[in-house]
mmCIF file of C-alpha atoms in Angstrom:
data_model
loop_
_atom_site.group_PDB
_atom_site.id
_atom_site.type_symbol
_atom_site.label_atom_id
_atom_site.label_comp_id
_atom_site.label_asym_id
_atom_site.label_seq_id
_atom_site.Cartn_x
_atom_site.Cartn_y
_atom_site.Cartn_z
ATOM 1 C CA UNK U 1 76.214 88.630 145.582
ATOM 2 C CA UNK U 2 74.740 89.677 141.865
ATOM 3 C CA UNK U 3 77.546 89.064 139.198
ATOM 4 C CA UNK U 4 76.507 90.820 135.770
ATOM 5 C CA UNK U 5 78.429 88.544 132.967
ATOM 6 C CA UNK U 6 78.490 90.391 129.760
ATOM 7 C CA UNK U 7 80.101 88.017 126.628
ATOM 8 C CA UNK U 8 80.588 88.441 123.164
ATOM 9 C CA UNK U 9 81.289 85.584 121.310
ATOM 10 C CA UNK U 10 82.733 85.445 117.838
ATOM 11 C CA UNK U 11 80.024 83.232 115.880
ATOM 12 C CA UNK U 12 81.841 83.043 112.435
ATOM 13 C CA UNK U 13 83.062 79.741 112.236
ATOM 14 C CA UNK U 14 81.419 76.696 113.762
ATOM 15 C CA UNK U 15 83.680 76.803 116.313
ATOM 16 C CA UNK U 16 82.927 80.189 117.403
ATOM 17 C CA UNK U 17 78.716 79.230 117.262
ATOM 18 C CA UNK U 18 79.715 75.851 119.624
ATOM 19 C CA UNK U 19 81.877 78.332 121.965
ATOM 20 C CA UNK U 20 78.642 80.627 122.124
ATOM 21 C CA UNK U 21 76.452 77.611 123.473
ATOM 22 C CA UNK U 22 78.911 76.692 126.012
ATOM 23 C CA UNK U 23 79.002 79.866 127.499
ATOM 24 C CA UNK U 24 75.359 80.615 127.721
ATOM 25 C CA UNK U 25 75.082 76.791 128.990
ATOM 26 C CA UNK U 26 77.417 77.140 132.224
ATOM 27 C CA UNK U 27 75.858 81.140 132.530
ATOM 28 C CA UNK U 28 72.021 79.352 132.511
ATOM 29 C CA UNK U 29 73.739 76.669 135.342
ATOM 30 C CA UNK U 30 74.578 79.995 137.682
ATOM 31 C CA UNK U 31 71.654 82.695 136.938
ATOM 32 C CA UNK U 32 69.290 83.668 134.444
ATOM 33 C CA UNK U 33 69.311 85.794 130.806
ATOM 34 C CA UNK U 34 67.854 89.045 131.010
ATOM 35 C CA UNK U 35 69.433 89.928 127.311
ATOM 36 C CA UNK U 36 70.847 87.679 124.668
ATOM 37 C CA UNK U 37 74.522 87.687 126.359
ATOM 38 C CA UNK U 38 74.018 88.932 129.360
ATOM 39 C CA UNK U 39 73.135 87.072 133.054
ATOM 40 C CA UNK U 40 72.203 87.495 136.325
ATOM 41 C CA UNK U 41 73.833 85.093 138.109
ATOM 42 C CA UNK U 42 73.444 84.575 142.513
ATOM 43 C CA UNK U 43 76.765 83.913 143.905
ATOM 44 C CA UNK U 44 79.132 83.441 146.079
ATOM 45 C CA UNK U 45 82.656 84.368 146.022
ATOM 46 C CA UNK U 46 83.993 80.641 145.439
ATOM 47 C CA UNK U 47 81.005 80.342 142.994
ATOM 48 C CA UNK U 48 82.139 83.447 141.125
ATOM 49 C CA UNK U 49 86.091 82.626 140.870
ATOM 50 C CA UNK U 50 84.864 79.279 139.656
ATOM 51 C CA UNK U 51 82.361 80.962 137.127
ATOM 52 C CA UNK U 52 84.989 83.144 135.663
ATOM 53 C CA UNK U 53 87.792 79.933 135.407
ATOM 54 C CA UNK U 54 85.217 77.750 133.202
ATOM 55 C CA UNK U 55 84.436 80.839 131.248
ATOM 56 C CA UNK U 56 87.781 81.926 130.476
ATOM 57 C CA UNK U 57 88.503 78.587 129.432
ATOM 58 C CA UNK U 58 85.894 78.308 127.022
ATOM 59 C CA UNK U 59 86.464 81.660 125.424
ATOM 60 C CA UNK U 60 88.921 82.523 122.054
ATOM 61 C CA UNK U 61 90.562 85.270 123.964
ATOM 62 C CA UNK U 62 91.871 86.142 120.485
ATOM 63 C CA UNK U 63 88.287 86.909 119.247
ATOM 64 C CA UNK U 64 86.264 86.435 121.870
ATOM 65 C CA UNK U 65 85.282 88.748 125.687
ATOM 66 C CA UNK U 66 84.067 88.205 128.633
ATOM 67 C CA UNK U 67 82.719 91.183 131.314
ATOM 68 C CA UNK U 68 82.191 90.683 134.618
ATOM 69 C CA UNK U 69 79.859 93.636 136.892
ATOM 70 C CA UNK U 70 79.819 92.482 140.426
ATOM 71 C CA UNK U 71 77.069 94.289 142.102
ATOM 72 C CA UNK U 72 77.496 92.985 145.832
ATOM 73 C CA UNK U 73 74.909 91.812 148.111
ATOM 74 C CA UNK U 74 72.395 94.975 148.246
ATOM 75 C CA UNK U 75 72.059 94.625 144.133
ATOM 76 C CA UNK U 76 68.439 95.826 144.519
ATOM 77 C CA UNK U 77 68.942 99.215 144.870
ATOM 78 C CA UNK U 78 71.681 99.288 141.666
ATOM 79 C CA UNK U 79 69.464 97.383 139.323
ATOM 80 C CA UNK U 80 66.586 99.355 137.257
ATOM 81 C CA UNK U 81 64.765 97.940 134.357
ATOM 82 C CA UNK U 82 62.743 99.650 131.652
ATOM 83 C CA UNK U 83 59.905 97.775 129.482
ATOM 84 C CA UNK U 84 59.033 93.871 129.607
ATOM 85 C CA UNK U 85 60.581 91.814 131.780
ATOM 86 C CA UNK U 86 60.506 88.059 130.878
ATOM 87 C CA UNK U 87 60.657 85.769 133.896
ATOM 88 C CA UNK U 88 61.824 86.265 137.278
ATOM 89 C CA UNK U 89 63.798 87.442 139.170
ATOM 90 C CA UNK U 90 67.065 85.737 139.632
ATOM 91 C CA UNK U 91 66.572 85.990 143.549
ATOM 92 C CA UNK U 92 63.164 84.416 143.622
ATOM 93 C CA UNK U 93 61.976 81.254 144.746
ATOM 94 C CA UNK U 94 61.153 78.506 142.013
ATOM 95 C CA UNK U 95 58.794 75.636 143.050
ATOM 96 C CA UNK U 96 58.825 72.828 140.527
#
């Protein structure tokens, strides 16, 4: 399935900035950035609940948020985008 993870990150302390690396780090391990804070991650269900635990256990949930879209298995037809796109798509095959 497509899980959208949305996170905002409070970045005032140093802290906050190391929290904000973490995050994108264990996002970049599941999908890839389409926007600053947001990924496109492939999953499955085990994947996801796992996803979320590491996440919420990184965050400040004093100052910090997490937001999780999932879009299912037929994410094609729910997904537009609008202007540049840089890099692929999540779904396609990568031969290193």
């Amino acid at each position: 399935m497509l899980l959208l993870i949305t996170y905002d990150v409070n970045t005032e302390t140093p802290e906050g900035k190391k929290r904000l690396r973490k995050v994108a780090k264990q996002c970049m391990n599941y999908g890839r950035r389409v926007q600053n804070s947001v990924f496109e991650c492939i999953v499955d269900n085990a994947q996801s609940v796992m996803l979320k635990a590491i996440l919420s256990e990184i965050i400040d949930k004093n100052t910090d948020s997490l937001r999780f879209y999932y879009l299912g298995n037929k994410y094609q037809t729910k997904v537009e985008h609008v202007g540049i796109d840089n890099g692929m798509a999540v779904d396609q095959t990568l031969i290193l």
